[in-house]
mmCIF file of C-alpha atoms in Angstrom:
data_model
loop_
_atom_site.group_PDB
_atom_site.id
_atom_site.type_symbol
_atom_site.label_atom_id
_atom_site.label_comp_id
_atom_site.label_asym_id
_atom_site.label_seq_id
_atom_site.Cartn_x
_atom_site.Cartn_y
_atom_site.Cartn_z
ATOM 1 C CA UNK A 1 20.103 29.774 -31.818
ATOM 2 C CA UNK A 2 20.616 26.061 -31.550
ATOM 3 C CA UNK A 3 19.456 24.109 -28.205
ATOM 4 C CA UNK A 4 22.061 23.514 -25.552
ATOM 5 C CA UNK A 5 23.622 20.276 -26.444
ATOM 6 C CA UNK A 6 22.586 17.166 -23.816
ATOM 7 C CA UNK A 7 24.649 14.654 -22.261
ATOM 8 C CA UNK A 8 23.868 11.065 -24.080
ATOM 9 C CA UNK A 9 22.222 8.323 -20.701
ATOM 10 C CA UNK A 10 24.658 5.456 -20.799
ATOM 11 C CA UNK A 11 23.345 2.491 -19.155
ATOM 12 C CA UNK A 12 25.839 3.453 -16.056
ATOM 13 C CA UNK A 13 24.234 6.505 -15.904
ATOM 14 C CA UNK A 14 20.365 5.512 -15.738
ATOM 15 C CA UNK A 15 21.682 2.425 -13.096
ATOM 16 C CA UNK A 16 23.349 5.751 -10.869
ATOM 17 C CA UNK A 17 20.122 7.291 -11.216
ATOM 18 C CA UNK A 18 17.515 5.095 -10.339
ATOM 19 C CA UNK A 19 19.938 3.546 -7.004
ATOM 20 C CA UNK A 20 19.990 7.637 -6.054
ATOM 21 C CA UNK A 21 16.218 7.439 -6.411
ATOM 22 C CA UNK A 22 15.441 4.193 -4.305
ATOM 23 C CA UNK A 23 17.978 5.808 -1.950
ATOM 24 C CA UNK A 24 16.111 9.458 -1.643
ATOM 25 C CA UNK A 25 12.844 7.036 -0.926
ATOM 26 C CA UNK A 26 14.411 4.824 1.873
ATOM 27 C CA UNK A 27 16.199 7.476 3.652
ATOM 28 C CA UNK A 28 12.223 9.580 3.929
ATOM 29 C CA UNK A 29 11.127 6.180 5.244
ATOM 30 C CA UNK A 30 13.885 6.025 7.514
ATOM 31 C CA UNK A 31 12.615 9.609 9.238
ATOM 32 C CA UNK A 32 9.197 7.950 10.527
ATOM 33 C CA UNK A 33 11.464 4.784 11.737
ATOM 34 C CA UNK A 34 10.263 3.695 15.245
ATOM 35 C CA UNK A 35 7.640 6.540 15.415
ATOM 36 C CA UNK A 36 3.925 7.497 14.038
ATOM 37 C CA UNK A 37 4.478 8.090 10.561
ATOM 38 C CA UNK A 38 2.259 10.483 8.753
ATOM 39 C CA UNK A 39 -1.366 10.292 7.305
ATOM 40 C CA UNK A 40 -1.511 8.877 3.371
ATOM 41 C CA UNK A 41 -3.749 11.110 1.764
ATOM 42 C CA UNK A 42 -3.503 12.443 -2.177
ATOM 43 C CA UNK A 43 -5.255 10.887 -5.204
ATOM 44 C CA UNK A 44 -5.646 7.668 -6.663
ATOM 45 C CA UNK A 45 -8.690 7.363 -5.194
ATOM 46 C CA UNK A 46 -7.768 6.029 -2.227
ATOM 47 C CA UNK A 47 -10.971 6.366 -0.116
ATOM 48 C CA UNK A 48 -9.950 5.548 2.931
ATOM 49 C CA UNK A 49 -11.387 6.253 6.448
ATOM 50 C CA UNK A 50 -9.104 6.753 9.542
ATOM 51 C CA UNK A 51 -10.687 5.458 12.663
ATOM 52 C CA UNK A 52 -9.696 6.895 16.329
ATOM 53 C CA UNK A 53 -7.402 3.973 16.544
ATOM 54 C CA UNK A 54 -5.338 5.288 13.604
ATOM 55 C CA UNK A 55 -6.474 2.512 11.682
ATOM 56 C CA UNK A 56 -7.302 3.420 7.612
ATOM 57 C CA UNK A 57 -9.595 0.850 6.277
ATOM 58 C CA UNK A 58 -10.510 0.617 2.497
ATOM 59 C CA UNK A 59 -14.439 -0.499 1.870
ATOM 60 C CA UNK A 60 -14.470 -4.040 -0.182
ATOM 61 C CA UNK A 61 -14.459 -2.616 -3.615
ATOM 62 C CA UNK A 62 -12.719 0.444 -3.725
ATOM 63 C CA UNK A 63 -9.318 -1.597 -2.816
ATOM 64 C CA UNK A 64 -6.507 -1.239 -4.680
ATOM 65 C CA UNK A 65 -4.253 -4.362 -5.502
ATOM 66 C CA UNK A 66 -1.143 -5.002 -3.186
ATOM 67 C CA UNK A 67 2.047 -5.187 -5.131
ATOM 68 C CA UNK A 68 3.037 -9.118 -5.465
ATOM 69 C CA UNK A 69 6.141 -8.768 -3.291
ATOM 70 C CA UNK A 70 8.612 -11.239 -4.283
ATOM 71 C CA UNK A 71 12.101 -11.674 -2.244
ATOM 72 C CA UNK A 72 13.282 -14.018 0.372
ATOM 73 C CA UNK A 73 12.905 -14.656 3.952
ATOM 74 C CA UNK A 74 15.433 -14.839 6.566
ATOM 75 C CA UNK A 75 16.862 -18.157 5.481
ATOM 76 C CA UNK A 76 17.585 -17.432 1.589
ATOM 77 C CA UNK A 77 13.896 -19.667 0.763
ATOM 78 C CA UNK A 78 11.991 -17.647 -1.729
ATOM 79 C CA UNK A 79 9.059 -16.015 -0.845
ATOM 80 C CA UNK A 80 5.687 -14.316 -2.763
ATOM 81 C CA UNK A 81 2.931 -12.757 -1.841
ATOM 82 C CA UNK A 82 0.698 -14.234 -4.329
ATOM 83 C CA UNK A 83 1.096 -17.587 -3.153
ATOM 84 C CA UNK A 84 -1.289 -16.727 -0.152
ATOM 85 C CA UNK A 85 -4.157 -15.279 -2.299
ATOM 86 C CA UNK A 86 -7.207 -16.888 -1.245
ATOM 87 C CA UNK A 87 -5.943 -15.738 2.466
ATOM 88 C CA UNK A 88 -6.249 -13.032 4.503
ATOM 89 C CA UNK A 89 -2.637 -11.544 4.674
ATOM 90 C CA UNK A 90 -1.262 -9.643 7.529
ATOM 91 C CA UNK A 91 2.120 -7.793 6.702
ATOM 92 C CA UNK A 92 4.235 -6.256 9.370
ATOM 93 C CA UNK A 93 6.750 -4.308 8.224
ATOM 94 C CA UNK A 94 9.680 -4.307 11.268
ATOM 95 C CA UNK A 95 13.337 -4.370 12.677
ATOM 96 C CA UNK A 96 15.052 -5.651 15.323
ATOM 97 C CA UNK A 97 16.787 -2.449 16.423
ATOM 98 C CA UNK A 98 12.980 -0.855 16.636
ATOM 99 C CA UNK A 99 11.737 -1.107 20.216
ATOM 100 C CA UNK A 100 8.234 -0.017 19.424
ATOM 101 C CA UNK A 101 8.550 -3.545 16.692
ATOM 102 C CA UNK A 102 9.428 -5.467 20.045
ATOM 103 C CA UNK A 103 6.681 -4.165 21.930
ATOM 104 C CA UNK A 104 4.342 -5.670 19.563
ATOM 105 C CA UNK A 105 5.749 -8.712 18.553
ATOM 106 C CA UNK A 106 4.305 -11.196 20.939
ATOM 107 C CA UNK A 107 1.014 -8.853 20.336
ATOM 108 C CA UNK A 108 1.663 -10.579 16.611
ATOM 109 C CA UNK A 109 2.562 -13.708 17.722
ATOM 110 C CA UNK A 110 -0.438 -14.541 19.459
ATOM 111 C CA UNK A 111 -3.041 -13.064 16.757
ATOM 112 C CA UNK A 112 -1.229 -15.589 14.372
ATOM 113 C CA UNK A 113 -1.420 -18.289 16.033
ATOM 114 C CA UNK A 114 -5.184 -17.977 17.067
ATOM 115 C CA UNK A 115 -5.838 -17.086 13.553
ATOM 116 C CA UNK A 116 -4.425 -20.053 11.447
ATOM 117 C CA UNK A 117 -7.397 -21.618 11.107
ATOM 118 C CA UNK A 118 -9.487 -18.925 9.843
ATOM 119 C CA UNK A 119 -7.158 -18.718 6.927
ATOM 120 C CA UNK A 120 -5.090 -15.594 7.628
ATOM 121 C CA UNK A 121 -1.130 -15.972 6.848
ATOM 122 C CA UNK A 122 0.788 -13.602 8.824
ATOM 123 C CA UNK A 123 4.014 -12.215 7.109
ATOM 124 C CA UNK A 124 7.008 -10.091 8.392
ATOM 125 C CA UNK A 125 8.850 -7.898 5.920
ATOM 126 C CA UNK A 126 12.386 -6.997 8.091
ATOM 127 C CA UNK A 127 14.153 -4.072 6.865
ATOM 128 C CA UNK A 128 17.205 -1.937 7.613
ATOM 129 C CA UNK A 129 18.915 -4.369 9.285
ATOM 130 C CA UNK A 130 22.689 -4.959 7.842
ATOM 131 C CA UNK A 131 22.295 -8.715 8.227
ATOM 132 C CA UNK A 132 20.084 -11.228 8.625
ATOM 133 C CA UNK A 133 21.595 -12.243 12.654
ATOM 134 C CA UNK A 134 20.019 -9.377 14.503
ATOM 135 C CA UNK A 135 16.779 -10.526 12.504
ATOM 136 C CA UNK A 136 16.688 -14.166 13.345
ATOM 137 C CA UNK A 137 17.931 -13.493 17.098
ATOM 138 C CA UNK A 138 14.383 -11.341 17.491
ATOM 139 C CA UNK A 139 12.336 -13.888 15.815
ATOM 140 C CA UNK A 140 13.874 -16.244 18.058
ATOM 141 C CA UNK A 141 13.441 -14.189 21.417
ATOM 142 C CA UNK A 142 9.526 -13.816 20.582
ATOM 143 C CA UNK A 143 9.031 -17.425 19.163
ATOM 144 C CA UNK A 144 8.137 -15.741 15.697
ATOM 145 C CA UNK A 145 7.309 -18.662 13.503
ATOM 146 C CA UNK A 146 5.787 -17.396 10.411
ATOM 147 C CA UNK A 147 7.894 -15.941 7.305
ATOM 148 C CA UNK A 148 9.579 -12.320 6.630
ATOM 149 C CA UNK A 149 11.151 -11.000 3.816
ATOM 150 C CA UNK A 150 14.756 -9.660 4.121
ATOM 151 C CA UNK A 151 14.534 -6.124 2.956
ATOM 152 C CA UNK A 152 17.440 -4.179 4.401
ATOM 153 C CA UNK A 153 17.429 -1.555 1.732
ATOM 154 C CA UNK A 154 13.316 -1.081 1.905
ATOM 155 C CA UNK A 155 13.150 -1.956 -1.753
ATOM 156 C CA UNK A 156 9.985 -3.834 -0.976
ATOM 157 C CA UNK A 157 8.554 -1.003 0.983
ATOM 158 C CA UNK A 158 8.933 0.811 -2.395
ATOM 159 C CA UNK A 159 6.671 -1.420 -4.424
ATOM 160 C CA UNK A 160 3.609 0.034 -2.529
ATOM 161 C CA UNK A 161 1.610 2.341 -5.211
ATOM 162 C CA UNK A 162 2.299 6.075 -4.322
ATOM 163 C CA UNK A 163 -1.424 7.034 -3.308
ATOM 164 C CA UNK A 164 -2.836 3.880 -1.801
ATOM 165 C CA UNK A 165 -2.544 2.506 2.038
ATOM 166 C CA UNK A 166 1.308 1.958 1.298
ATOM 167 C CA UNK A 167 3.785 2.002 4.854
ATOM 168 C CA UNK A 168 5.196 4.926 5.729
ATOM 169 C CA UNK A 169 6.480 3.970 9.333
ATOM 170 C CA UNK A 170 8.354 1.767 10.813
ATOM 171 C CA UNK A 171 6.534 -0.436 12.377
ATOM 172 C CA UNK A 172 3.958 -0.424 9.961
ATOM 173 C CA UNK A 173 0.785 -3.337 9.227
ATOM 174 C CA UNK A 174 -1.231 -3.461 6.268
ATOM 175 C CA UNK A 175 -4.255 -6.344 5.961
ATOM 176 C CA UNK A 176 -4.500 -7.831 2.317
ATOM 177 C CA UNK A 177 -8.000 -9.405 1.962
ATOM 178 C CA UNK A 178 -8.038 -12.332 0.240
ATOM 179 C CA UNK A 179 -8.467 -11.184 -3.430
ATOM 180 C CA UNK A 180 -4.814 -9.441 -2.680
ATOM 181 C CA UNK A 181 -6.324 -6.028 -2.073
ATOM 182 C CA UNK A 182 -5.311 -3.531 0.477
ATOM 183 C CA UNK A 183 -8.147 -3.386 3.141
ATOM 184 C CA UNK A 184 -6.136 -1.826 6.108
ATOM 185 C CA UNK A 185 -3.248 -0.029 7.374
ATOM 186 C CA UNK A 186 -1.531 1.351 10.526
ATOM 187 C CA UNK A 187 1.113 3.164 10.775
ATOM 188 C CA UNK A 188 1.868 2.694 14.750
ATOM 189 C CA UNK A 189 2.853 0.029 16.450
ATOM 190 C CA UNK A 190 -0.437 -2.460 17.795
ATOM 191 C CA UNK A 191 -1.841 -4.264 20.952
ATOM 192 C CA UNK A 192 -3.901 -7.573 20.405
ATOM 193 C CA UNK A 193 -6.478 -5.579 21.042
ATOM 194 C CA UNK A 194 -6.295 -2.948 18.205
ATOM 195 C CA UNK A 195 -4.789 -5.820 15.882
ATOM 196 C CA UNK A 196 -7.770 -7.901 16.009
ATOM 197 C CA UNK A 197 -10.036 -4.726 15.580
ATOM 198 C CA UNK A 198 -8.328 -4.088 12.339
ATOM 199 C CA UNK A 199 -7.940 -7.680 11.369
ATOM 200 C CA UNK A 200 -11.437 -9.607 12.023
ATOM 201 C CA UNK A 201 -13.657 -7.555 9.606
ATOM 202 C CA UNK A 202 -11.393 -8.529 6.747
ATOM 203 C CA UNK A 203 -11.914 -12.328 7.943
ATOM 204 C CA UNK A 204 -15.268 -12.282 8.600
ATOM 205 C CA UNK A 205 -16.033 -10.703 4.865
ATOM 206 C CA UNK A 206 -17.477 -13.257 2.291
#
């Protein structure tokens, strides 16, 4: 009996495919928008601890690498992740139609400023909104002044090994330490409080 005959991939057919794909994994993200998110768990060796706080931390040396997001920001200027190695990286994954993202914001823009000097970079990565107007309006009502990536489609959020402290939740904030590892995540929006709990043992490690 011979085997059922298969239809040949074209190159249209694999580009259908994989946009279906990224779709299936934006529109999950899109359930935990503006809410808690889940727990990351599974393999990969994650070994993570979850504090009270909600706050997974990653001991120095079990941390996986961050994916070297590359995109732009707001204003079309390029923008990549590796050029802050050496830093302690704060991303904050956000949108300007999420009111839990505006509660925190000037939580954000406070920590930043306060913690220039000790090397940290603070970067936003804006998603799901159609345009970058809506975006640049909230920067400009919380007197944002670092970088974020345009992401409307959550392409970015996508680069994030399956497995490791990836976001899940919108707002989300990982830590990268400054060998570009994953050290920390939440998955809820932050006080200063809370952000500086999750941020200063990452600076403060040699």
């Amino acid at each position: 009996m011979s085997a059922a005959r298969r239809t040949p991939r074209t190159p249209a057919t694999s580009r259908r495919a994989a946009k279906l794909t990224v779709g299936a994994a934006v529109a999950a993200l899109a359930l935990t928008a503006c809410g808690s998110g889940g727990t990351s768990g599974g393999g990969n060796n994650t070994n993570f601890v979850t504090s009270s706080g909600g706050i997974a931390t990653v001991k120095k040396g079990e941390r996986h690498d961050a994916p070297d997001l590359t995109g732009e920001d707001l204003e079309g200027k390029a923008l990549k992740l590796s050029d802050y190695k050496g830093k302690v990286v704060v991303l904050n994954v956000w949108g300007s139609w999420c009111p839990p993202c505006r509660a925190e914001a000037p939580n954000f823009v406070k920590v930043a400023k306060a913690s220039e000097k000790q090397g940290v970079q603070f970067l936003g990565i804006n998603t799901r909104d159609t345009s970058t107007s809506p975006a640049k309006e909230f920067e400009k009502s919380f007197d944002v002044t670092y970088p974020s990536y345009y992401d409307p489609t959550g392409k970015l959020l996508l680069s994030f090994e399956k497995g490791t402290l990836n976001p899940q939740a919108i707002p989300s904030t990982i830590i990268v330490d400054r060998e570009g590892k994953i050290a920390a995540r939440s998955l809820k929006p932050l006080s200063e409080e809370s952000l500086r709990k999750m941020l200063d043992p990452v600076v403060a490690e040699k």
